[in-house]
Amino acid sequence: MKEPELYVVIVGCGRLGSRVASELSGAGHSVVVVDRNEATFGKLSWEFGGFRVEGDATEMETLRSAKVGRADLVIAATREDNVNLFVAQVARRVFGVERVVARLHDPARQPVFAALGVETICPTLTAVEAFLARAGTAS
Amino acid sequence: MKEPELYVVIVGCGRLGSRVASELSGAGHSVVVVDRNEATFGKLSWEFGGFRVEGDATEMETLRSAKVGRADLVIAATREDNVNLFVAQVARRVFGVERVVARLHDPARQPVFAALGVETICPTLTAVEAFLARAGTAS
């Protein structure tokens, strides 16, 4: 059976954001990707059938253009932890989005994000898990 | 039952290498960590009970000091893909290590590493998987 379709807003179209956007769009979800640099949209794969919004996600107008208020899931995936925290907080507190996940560069900041109700994914930590799995050691 | 103990050499003691080293050492494995910058050893946790080798891992002498030839597993985890590829290749071809896993920054290089017999883990890709899992979409 097909999964219900989600409306997902992804902020940051770098190596990480562009892949997540392409995969989710390819899986049938409605995806809007936001980046202040239009050139990054070139990283999206041919699978991507969503919308692109060029703009600074720390400005409310940009988030409104992306219709963040209607999102089932917001992913803050820029390179900057502070931008991701800002976007995640605004999505939750101002727009009332229930599921917000932020990319976190510095694992030491995870408790702060958690205290503010923002789930995080840290590429370093997911890679650590993968290395430990190869060594046969569950973390 | 306790897992058999492994002799693991980890090259690169940054945020990723230091965590993997600390976890594996804490799990009872014999771990040697190599970095050209001694200051990075400060990232190791109190759990780490292994050895530290200060030196440039692209020099054979450094790898010999770390006793790479006796390793059950070598992990090349520096920030530089080229260094990781070099270390992985030398560990496999010169020292005959069977299990070598390299950290890969740029996913586009994965086929080259694979062709040379080097397993890779890319933090961006492990994070993409984690984001997709949160969206309920298996990749």
PDB file of C-alpha atoms in Angstrom:
ATOM      1  CA  MET A   1       0.000   0.000   0.000  1.00  0.00           C
ATOM      2  CA  LYS A   2       1.170   3.503  -0.752  1.00  0.00           C
ATOM      3  CA  GLU A   3       2.235   5.670   2.187  1.00  0.00           C
ATOM      4  CA  PRO A   4       0.238   8.845   2.710  1.00  0.00           C
ATOM      5  CA  GLU A   5       1.873  11.762   0.943  1.00  0.00           C
ATOM      6  CA  LEU A   6       3.649  14.340   3.089  1.00  0.00           C
ATOM      7  CA  TYR A   7       4.223  18.035   2.493  1.00  0.00           C
ATOM      8  CA  VAL A   8       7.892  18.520   3.332  1.00  0.00           C
ATOM      9  CA  VAL A   9       9.882  21.764   3.392  1.00  0.00           C
ATOM     10  CA  ILE A  10      13.650  21.348   3.230  1.00  0.00           C
ATOM     11  CA  VAL A  11      15.848  24.342   3.985  1.00  0.00           C
ATOM     12  CA  GLY A  12      19.353  24.093   2.549  1.00  0.00           C
ATOM     13  CA  CYS A  13      20.024  22.494  -0.810  1.00  0.00           C
ATOM     14  CA  GLY A  14      23.607  21.385  -0.286  1.00  0.00           C
ATOM     15  CA  ARG A  15      24.910  17.868  -0.637  1.00  0.00           C
ATOM     16  CA  LEU A  16      22.678  16.629   2.177  1.00  0.00           C
ATOM     17  CA  GLY A  17      19.503  18.642   1.604  1.00  0.00           C
ATOM     18  CA  SER A  18      19.483  18.043  -2.128  1.00  0.00           C
ATOM     19  CA  ARG A  19      19.691  14.272  -1.679  1.00  0.00           C
ATOM     20  CA  VAL A  20      16.971  14.137   0.933  1.00  0.00           C
ATOM     21  CA  ALA A  21      14.784  16.377  -1.262  1.00  0.00           C
ATOM     22  CA  SER A  22      15.358  14.230  -4.331  1.00  0.00           C
ATOM     23  CA  GLU A  23      14.651  10.981  -2.498  1.00  0.00           C
ATOM     24  CA  LEU A  24      11.486  12.224  -0.790  1.00  0.00           C
ATOM     25  CA  SER A  25      10.198  13.744  -4.017  1.00  0.00           C
ATOM     26  CA  GLY A  26      11.015  10.527  -5.855  1.00  0.00           C
ATOM     27  CA  ALA A  27       9.068   8.604  -3.211  1.00  0.00           C
ATOM     28  CA  GLY A  28       5.947  10.614  -4.025  1.00  0.00           C
ATOM     29  CA  HIS A  29       5.969  13.303  -1.351  1.00  0.00           C
ATOM     30  CA  SER A  30       5.350  17.011  -2.037  1.00  0.00           C
ATOM     31  CA  VAL A  31       8.656  18.717  -1.448  1.00  0.00           C
ATOM     32  CA  VAL A  32       9.676  22.372  -1.400  1.00  0.00           C
ATOM     33  CA  VAL A  33      13.358  23.125  -1.194  1.00  0.00           C
ATOM     34  CA  VAL A  34      14.648  26.509  -0.002  1.00  0.00           C
ATOM     35  CA  ASP A  35      18.122  27.950  -0.492  1.00  0.00           C
ATOM     36  CA  ARG A  36      19.453  31.483  -0.738  1.00  0.00           C
ATOM     37  CA  ASN A  37      21.764  30.417  -3.546  1.00  0.00           C
ATOM     38  CA  GLU A  38      19.884  29.438  -6.672  1.00  0.00           C
ATOM     39  CA  ALA A  39      22.901  27.562  -8.068  1.00  0.00           C
ATOM     40  CA  THR A  40      22.510  24.865  -5.419  1.00  0.00           C
ATOM     41  CA  PHE A  41      19.267  23.720  -7.058  1.00  0.00           C
ATOM     42  CA  GLY A  42      21.472  22.177  -9.705  1.00  0.00           C
ATOM     43  CA  LYS A  43      22.308  19.447  -7.197  1.00  0.00           C
ATOM     44  CA  LEU A  44      18.740  18.135  -7.248  1.00  0.00           C
ATOM     45  CA  SER A  45      18.376  14.898  -9.169  1.00  0.00           C
ATOM     46  CA  TRP A  46      16.102  14.300 -12.132  1.00  0.00           C
ATOM     47  CA  GLU A  47      13.739  12.603  -9.667  1.00  0.00           C
ATOM     48  CA  PHE A  48      12.952  15.905  -7.991  1.00  0.00           C
ATOM     49  CA  GLY A  49       9.504  17.084  -9.002  1.00  0.00           C
ATOM     50  CA  GLY A  50       8.943  19.651  -6.251  1.00  0.00           C
ATOM     51  CA  PHE A  51       9.231  23.425  -5.941  1.00  0.00           C
ATOM     52  CA  ARG A  52      12.303  25.579  -5.445  1.00  0.00           C
ATOM     53  CA  VAL A  53      12.204  28.760  -3.382  1.00  0.00           C
ATOM     54  CA  GLU A  54      15.200  31.064  -3.612  1.00  0.00           C
ATOM     55  CA  GLY A  55      15.588  33.124  -0.465  1.00  0.00           C
ATOM     56  CA  ASP A  56      17.070  33.543   2.980  1.00  0.00           C
ATOM     57  CA  ALA A  57      15.280  31.152   5.316  1.00  0.00           C
ATOM     58  CA  THR A  58      15.996  33.383   8.298  1.00  0.00           C
ATOM     59  CA  GLU A  59      13.493  35.843   6.803  1.00  0.00           C
ATOM     60  CA  MET A  60       9.847  35.120   7.536  1.00  0.00           C
ATOM     61  CA  GLU A  61       8.831  36.077   4.044  1.00  0.00           C
ATOM     62  CA  THR A  62      10.902  33.245   2.602  1.00  0.00           C
ATOM     63  CA  LEU A  63       9.358  30.700   4.965  1.00  0.00           C
ATOM     64  CA  ARG A  64       5.890  31.994   4.079  1.00  0.00           C
ATOM     65  CA  SER A  65       6.655  31.601   0.381  1.00  0.00           C
ATOM     66  CA  ALA A  66       7.546  27.988   1.057  1.00  0.00           C
ATOM     67  CA  LYS A  67       4.211  27.545   2.860  1.00  0.00           C
ATOM     68  CA  VAL A  68       5.933  26.255   5.970  1.00  0.00           C
ATOM     69  CA  GLY A  69       2.676  26.568   7.900  1.00  0.00           C
ATOM     70  CA  ARG A  70       1.194  23.730   5.841  1.00  0.00           C
ATOM     71  CA  ALA A  71       4.170  21.394   6.268  1.00  0.00           C
ATOM     72  CA  ASP A  72       3.884  17.951   7.819  1.00  0.00           C
ATOM     73  CA  LEU A  73       7.651  17.930   8.221  1.00  0.00           C
ATOM     74  CA  VAL A  74      10.320  20.621   8.093  1.00  0.00           C
ATOM     75  CA  ILE A  75      13.963  19.671   7.643  1.00  0.00           C
ATOM     76  CA  ALA A  76      16.584  22.323   8.418  1.00  0.00           C
ATOM     77  CA  ALA A  77      19.677  21.118   6.622  1.00  0.00           C
ATOM     78  CA  THR A  78      21.964  24.083   6.022  1.00  0.00           C
ATOM     79  CA  ARG A  79      25.638  24.005   6.982  1.00  0.00           C
ATOM     80  CA  GLU A  80      25.059  26.396   9.848  1.00  0.00           C
ATOM     81  CA  ASP A  81      23.741  25.099  13.147  1.00  0.00           C
ATOM     82  CA  ASN A  82      22.488  28.547  14.143  1.00  0.00           C
ATOM     83  CA  VAL A  83      20.458  28.917  10.963  1.00  0.00           C
ATOM     84  CA  ASN A  84      19.053  25.413  11.431  1.00  0.00           C
ATOM     85  CA  LEU A  85      18.081  26.162  15.012  1.00  0.00           C
ATOM     86  CA  PHE A  86      16.404  29.424  13.991  1.00  0.00           C
ATOM     87  CA  VAL A  87      14.454  27.800  11.162  1.00  0.00           C
ATOM     88  CA  ALA A  88      13.444  24.877  13.352  1.00  0.00           C
ATOM     89  CA  GLN A  89      12.266  27.136  16.157  1.00  0.00           C
ATOM     90  CA  VAL A  90      10.263  29.405  13.859  1.00  0.00           C
ATOM     91  CA  ALA A  91       8.702  26.412  12.121  1.00  0.00           C
ATOM     92  CA  ARG A  92       7.598  24.961  15.444  1.00  0.00           C
ATOM     93  CA  ARG A  93       6.670  28.029  17.461  1.00  0.00           C
ATOM     94  CA  VAL A  94       5.422  30.463  14.835  1.00  0.00           C
ATOM     95  CA  PHE A  95       4.048  28.174  12.157  1.00  0.00           C
ATOM     96  CA  GLY A  96       3.036  25.315  14.479  1.00  0.00           C
ATOM     97  CA  VAL A  97       4.725  22.547  12.524  1.00  0.00           C
ATOM     98  CA  GLU A  98       4.773  19.383  14.627  1.00  0.00           C
ATOM     99  CA  ARG A  99       7.691  17.533  13.104  1.00  0.00           C
ATOM    100  CA  VAL A 100      10.903  19.449  12.673  1.00  0.00           C
ATOM    101  CA  VAL A 101      14.287  17.823  12.281  1.00  0.00           C
ATOM    102  CA  ALA A 102      17.525  19.783  12.119  1.00  0.00           C
ATOM    103  CA  ARG A 103      20.937  18.846  10.851  1.00  0.00           C
ATOM    104  CA  LEU A 104      23.497  19.414  13.561  1.00  0.00           C
ATOM    105  CA  HIS A 105      27.160  19.898  12.784  1.00  0.00           C
ATOM    106  CA  ASP A 106      28.412  20.082  16.353  1.00  0.00           C
ATOM    107  CA  PRO A 107      27.108  17.176  18.461  1.00  0.00           C
ATOM    108  CA  ALA A 108      27.840  19.155  21.648  1.00  0.00           C
ATOM    109  CA  ARG A 109      24.841  21.380  20.885  1.00  0.00           C
ATOM    110  CA  GLN A 110      22.366  18.514  20.768  1.00  0.00           C
ATOM    111  CA  PRO A 111      21.039  19.064  24.325  1.00  0.00           C
ATOM    112  CA  VAL A 112      20.193  22.698  23.531  1.00  0.00           C
ATOM    113  CA  PHE A 113      18.232  21.679  20.450  1.00  0.00           C
ATOM    114  CA  ALA A 114      16.477  18.938  22.396  1.00  0.00           C
ATOM    115  CA  ALA A 115      15.524  21.344  25.181  1.00  0.00           C
ATOM    116  CA  LEU A 116      13.896  23.536  22.536  1.00  0.00           C
ATOM    117  CA  GLY A 117      11.925  20.603  21.162  1.00  0.00           C
ATOM    118  CA  VAL A 118      13.945  20.159  17.989  1.00  0.00           C
ATOM    119  CA  GLU A 119      15.017  16.696  16.881  1.00  0.00           C
ATOM    120  CA  THR A 120      18.505  16.558  15.427  1.00  0.00           C
ATOM    121  CA  ILE A 121      20.542  14.390  13.118  1.00  0.00           C
ATOM    122  CA  CYS A 122      24.306  14.742  13.231  1.00  0.00           C
ATOM    123  CA  PRO A 123      26.188  13.307  10.228  1.00  0.00           C
ATOM    124  CA  THR A 124      29.258  12.661  12.363  1.00  0.00           C
ATOM    125  CA  LEU A 125      27.258  10.578  14.813  1.00  0.00           C
ATOM    126  CA  THR A 126      25.408   8.622  12.139  1.00  0.00           C
ATOM    127  CA  ALA A 127      28.808   7.856  10.586  1.00  0.00           C
ATOM    128  CA  VAL A 128      30.228   6.799  13.968  1.00  0.00           C
ATOM    129  CA  GLU A 129      27.355   4.322  14.264  1.00  0.00           C
ATOM    130  CA  ALA A 130      28.120   2.995  10.796  1.00  0.00           C
ATOM    131  CA  PHE A 131      31.813   2.498  11.641  1.00  0.00           C
ATOM    132  CA  LEU A 132      30.943   0.740  14.896  1.00  0.00           C
ATOM    133  CA  ALA A 133      28.552  -1.521  13.029  1.00  0.00           C
ATOM    134  CA  ARG A 134      31.377  -2.508  10.657  1.00  0.00           C
ATOM    135  CA  ALA A 135      33.517  -3.381  13.665  1.00  0.00           C
ATOM    136  CA  GLY A 136      30.672  -5.540  14.942  1.00  0.00           C
ATOM    137  CA  THR A 137      30.181  -3.380  18.034  1.00  0.00           C
ATOM    138  CA  ALA A 138      26.725  -2.100  18.789  1.00  0.00           C
ATOM    139  CA  SER A 139      26.896   1.342  20.344  1.00  0.00           C
TER     140      SER A 139
ATOM    141  CA  MET B   1      29.500 -14.031  25.667  1.00  0.00           C
ATOM    142  CA  LYS B   2      32.227 -11.485  25.068  1.00  0.00           C
ATOM    143  CA  GLU B   3      33.105 -10.636  21.472  1.00  0.00           C
ATOM    144  CA  PRO B   4      36.621 -11.518  20.395  1.00  0.00           C
ATOM    145  CA  GLU B   5      38.932  -8.548  20.843  1.00  0.00           C
ATOM    146  CA  LEU B   6      40.097  -6.774  17.700  1.00  0.00           C
ATOM    147  CA  TYR B   7      43.275  -4.853  17.021  1.00  0.00           C
ATOM    148  CA  VAL B   8      42.078  -1.668  15.350  1.00  0.00           C
ATOM    149  CA  VAL B   9      44.151   1.165  13.903  1.00  0.00           C
ATOM    150  CA  ILE B  10      42.291   4.452  13.419  1.00  0.00           C
ATOM    151  CA  VAL B  11      43.925   7.185  11.368  1.00  0.00           C
ATOM    152  CA  GLY B  12      42.602  10.671  12.073  1.00  0.00           C
ATOM    153  CA  CYS B  13      41.571  11.740  15.561  1.00  0.00           C
ATOM    154  CA  GLY B  14      39.053  14.438  14.680  1.00  0.00           C
ATOM    155  CA  ARG B  15      35.441  14.533  15.794  1.00  0.00           C
ATOM    156  CA  LEU B  16      34.668  11.266  13.991  1.00  0.00           C
ATOM    157  CA  GLY B  17      37.869   9.273  14.578  1.00  0.00           C
ATOM    158  CA  SER B  18      38.090  10.186  18.244  1.00  0.00           C
ATOM    159  CA  ARG B  19      34.550   8.984  18.915  1.00  0.00           C
ATOM    160  CA  VAL B  20      34.997   5.716  17.072  1.00  0.00           C
ATOM    161  CA  ALA B  21      38.313   5.163  18.888  1.00  0.00           C
ATOM    162  CA  SER B  22      36.789   5.893  22.278  1.00  0.00           C
ATOM    163  CA  GLU B  23      33.802   3.618  21.694  1.00  0.00           C
ATOM    164  CA  LEU B  24      35.834   0.697  20.373  1.00  0.00           C
ATOM    165  CA  SER B  25      38.359   1.012  23.169  1.00  0.00           C
ATOM    166  CA  GLY B  26      35.547   1.247  25.700  1.00  0.00           C
ATOM    167  CA  ALA B  27      34.071  -1.931  24.204  1.00  0.00           C
ATOM    168  CA  GLY B  28      37.276  -3.803  24.982  1.00  0.00           C
ATOM    169  CA  HIS B  29      39.135  -3.707  21.679  1.00  0.00           C
ATOM    170  CA  SER B  30      42.819  -2.817  21.340  1.00  0.00           C
ATOM    171  CA  VAL B  31      42.900   0.531  19.587  1.00  0.00           C
ATOM    172  CA  VAL B  32      45.737   2.637  18.229  1.00  0.00           C
ATOM    173  CA  VAL B  33      44.887   6.127  17.060  1.00  0.00           C
ATOM    174  CA  VAL B  34      47.152   8.047  14.669  1.00  0.00           C
ATOM    175  CA  ASP B  35      47.144  11.775  13.993  1.00  0.00           C
ATOM    176  CA  ARG B  36      49.800  14.225  12.888  1.00  0.00           C
ATOM    177  CA  ASN B  37      48.496  16.772  15.360  1.00  0.00           C
ATOM    178  CA  GLU B  38      49.015  15.711  18.957  1.00  0.00           C
ATOM    179  CA  ALA B  39      46.405  18.206  20.200  1.00  0.00           C
ATOM    180  CA  THR B  40      43.621  16.138  18.620  1.00  0.00           C
ATOM    181  CA  PHE B  41      44.230  13.365  21.157  1.00  0.00           C
ATOM    182  CA  GLY B  42      42.510  15.636  23.661  1.00  0.00           C
ATOM    183  CA  LYS B  43      39.209  14.699  21.950  1.00  0.00           C
ATOM    184  CA  LEU B  44      39.505  11.097  23.133  1.00  0.00           C
ATOM    185  CA  SER B  45      37.141  10.281  25.978  1.00  0.00           C
ATOM    186  CA  TRP B  46      38.121   8.924  29.386  1.00  0.00           C
ATOM    187  CA  GLU B  47      37.044   5.497  28.061  1.00  0.00           C
ATOM    188  CA  PHE B  48      39.976   5.406  25.667  1.00  0.00           C
ATOM    189  CA  GLY B  49      42.637   3.042  26.952  1.00  0.00           C
ATOM    190  CA  GLY B  50      44.594   2.548  23.735  1.00  0.00           C
ATOM    191  CA  PHE B  51      47.771   3.958  22.243  1.00  0.00           C
ATOM    192  CA  ARG B  52      48.372   7.282  20.504  1.00  0.00           C
ATOM    193  CA  VAL B  53      50.830   7.632  17.637  1.00  0.00           C
ATOM    194  CA  GLU B  54      51.718  11.155  16.547  1.00  0.00           C
ATOM    195  CA  GLY B  55      52.772  11.224  12.922  1.00  0.00           C
ATOM    196  CA  ASP B  56      51.855  11.651   9.290  1.00  0.00           C
ATOM    197  CA  ALA B  57      49.972   8.549   8.187  1.00  0.00           C
ATOM    198  CA  THR B  58      51.067   9.031   4.589  1.00  0.00           C
ATOM    199  CA  GLU B  59      54.575   8.069   5.744  1.00  0.00           C
ATOM    200  CA  MET B  60      55.248   4.356   6.021  1.00  0.00           C
ATOM    201  CA  GLU B  61      57.218   4.811   9.208  1.00  0.00           C
ATOM    202  CA  THR B  62      54.139   6.158  10.976  1.00  0.00           C
ATOM    203  CA  LEU B  63      52.033   3.211   9.870  1.00  0.00           C
ATOM    204  CA  ARG B  64      54.767   0.816  10.991  1.00  0.00           C
ATOM    205  CA  SER B  65      54.844   2.485  14.424  1.00  0.00           C
ATOM    206  CA  ALA B  66      51.122   1.868  14.680  1.00  0.00           C
ATOM    207  CA  LYS B  67      51.702  -1.800  13.827  1.00  0.00           C
ATOM    208  CA  VAL B  68      49.231  -1.629  10.961  1.00  0.00           C
ATOM    209  CA  GLY B  69      50.423  -5.019   9.726  1.00  0.00           C
ATOM    210  CA  ARG B  70      48.898  -6.669  12.785  1.00  0.00           C
ATOM    211  CA  ALA B  71      45.541  -4.915  12.501  1.00  0.00           C
ATOM    212  CA  ASP B  72      42.262  -6.790  12.163  1.00  0.00           C
ATOM    213  CA  LEU B  73      40.651  -3.551  11.028  1.00  0.00           C
ATOM    214  CA  VAL B  74      42.001  -0.229   9.791  1.00  0.00           C
ATOM    215  CA  ILE B  75      39.777   2.838   9.750  1.00  0.00           C
ATOM    216  CA  ALA B  76      40.936   5.831   7.690  1.00  0.00           C
ATOM    217  CA  ALA B  77      38.972   8.732   9.105  1.00  0.00           C
ATOM    218  CA  THR B  78      40.827  11.953   8.311  1.00  0.00           C
ATOM    219  CA  ARG B  79      39.078  14.912   6.689  1.00  0.00           C
ATOM    220  CA  GLU B  80      40.874  14.341   3.426  1.00  0.00           C
ATOM    221  CA  ASP B  81      39.581  11.726   1.003  1.00  0.00           C
ATOM    222  CA  ASN B  82      42.954  11.468  -0.708  1.00  0.00           C
ATOM    223  CA  VAL B  83      44.739  10.723   2.551  1.00  0.00           C
ATOM    224  CA  ASN B  84      42.093   8.167   3.455  1.00  0.00           C
ATOM    225  CA  LEU B  85      42.418   6.477   0.090  1.00  0.00           C
ATOM    226  CA  PHE B  86      46.204   6.365   0.389  1.00  0.00           C
ATOM    227  CA  VAL B  87      46.128   4.929   3.912  1.00  0.00           C
ATOM    228  CA  ALA B  88      43.489   2.388   2.972  1.00  0.00           C
ATOM    229  CA  GLN B  89      45.414   1.242  -0.082  1.00  0.00           C
ATOM    230  CA  VAL B  90      48.706   0.904   1.781  1.00  0.00           C
ATOM    231  CA  ALA B  91      47.025  -0.966   4.617  1.00  0.00           C
ATOM    232  CA  ARG B  92      45.478  -3.433   2.186  1.00  0.00           C
ATOM    233  CA  ARG B  93      48.190  -3.850  -0.443  1.00  0.00           C
ATOM    234  CA  VAL B  94      51.401  -3.346   1.520  1.00  0.00           C
ATOM    235  CA  PHE B  95      50.450  -4.538   4.995  1.00  0.00           C
ATOM    236  CA  GLY B  96      47.860  -7.110   3.902  1.00  0.00           C
ATOM    237  CA  VAL B  97      45.076  -5.917   6.203  1.00  0.00           C
ATOM    238  CA  GLU B  98      41.813  -7.578   5.205  1.00  0.00           C
ATOM    239  CA  ARG B  99      39.303  -5.127   6.591  1.00  0.00           C
ATOM    240  CA  VAL B 100      39.794  -1.489   5.758  1.00  0.00           C
ATOM    241  CA  VAL B 101      37.059   1.114   5.927  1.00  0.00           C
ATOM    242  CA  ALA B 102      37.541   4.709   4.828  1.00  0.00           C
ATOM    243  CA  ARG B 103      35.589   7.831   5.607  1.00  0.00           C
ATOM    244  CA  LEU B 104      34.516   9.476   2.393  1.00  0.00           C
ATOM    245  CA  HIS B 105      33.623  13.135   2.217  1.00  0.00           C
ATOM    246  CA  ASP B 106      32.560  13.256  -1.406  1.00  0.00           C
ATOM    247  CA  PRO B 107      30.068  10.480  -2.243  1.00  0.00           C
ATOM    248  CA  ALA B 108      30.889  10.839  -5.940  1.00  0.00           C
ATOM    249  CA  ARG B 109      34.239   9.121  -5.308  1.00  0.00           C
ATOM    250  CA  GLN B 110      32.694   5.996  -3.827  1.00  0.00           C
ATOM    251  CA  PRO B 111      33.004   3.915  -7.044  1.00  0.00           C
ATOM    252  CA  VAL B 112      36.750   4.626  -7.226  1.00  0.00           C
ATOM    253  CA  PHE B 113      37.256   3.470  -3.663  1.00  0.00           C
ATOM    254  CA  ALA B 114      35.121   0.383  -4.282  1.00  0.00           C
ATOM    255  CA  ALA B 115      37.091  -0.503  -7.407  1.00  0.00           C
ATOM    256  CA  LEU B 116      40.236  -0.430  -5.276  1.00  0.00           C
ATOM    257  CA  GLY B 117      38.701  -2.763  -2.710  1.00  0.00           C
ATOM    258  CA  VAL B 118      38.116  -0.127  -0.033  1.00  0.00           C
ATOM    259  CA  GLU B 119      34.830  -0.008   1.833  1.00  0.00           C
ATOM    260  CA  THR B 120      33.592   3.504   2.519  1.00  0.00           C
ATOM    261  CA  ILE B 121      31.314   5.303   4.917  1.00  0.00           C
ATOM    262  CA  CYS B 122      30.093   8.748   3.938  1.00  0.00           C
ATOM    263  CA  PRO B 123      28.663  10.859   6.790  1.00  0.00           C
ATOM    264  CA  THR B 124      26.431  12.746   4.367  1.00  0.00           C
ATOM    265  CA  LEU B 125      24.871   9.524   3.120  1.00  0.00           C
ATOM    266  CA  THR B 126      24.409   8.033   6.596  1.00  0.00           C
ATOM    267  CA  ALA B 127      22.674  11.285   7.574  1.00  0.00           C
ATOM    268  CA  VAL B 128      20.484  11.175   4.453  1.00  0.00           C
ATOM    269  CA  GLU B 129      19.362   7.694   5.516  1.00  0.00           C
ATOM    270  CA  ALA B 130      18.576   8.998   8.992  1.00  0.00           C
ATOM    271  CA  PHE B 131      16.473  11.870   7.606  1.00  0.00           C
ATOM    272  CA  LEU B 132      14.607   9.527   5.290  1.00  0.00           C
ATOM    273  CA  ALA B 133      13.926   7.198   8.192  1.00  0.00           C
ATOM    274  CA  ARG B 134      12.375  10.107  10.114  1.00  0.00           C
ATOM    275  CA  ALA B 135      10.137  10.814   7.147  1.00  0.00           C
ATOM    276  CA  GLY B 136       9.102   7.159   7.190  1.00  0.00           C
ATOM    277  CA  THR B 137      10.590   6.512   3.771  1.00  0.00           C
ATOM    278  CA  ALA B 138      12.958   3.607   3.360  1.00  0.00           C
ATOM    279  CA  SER B 139      15.674   4.432   0.861  1.00  0.00           C
TER     280      SER B 139
END
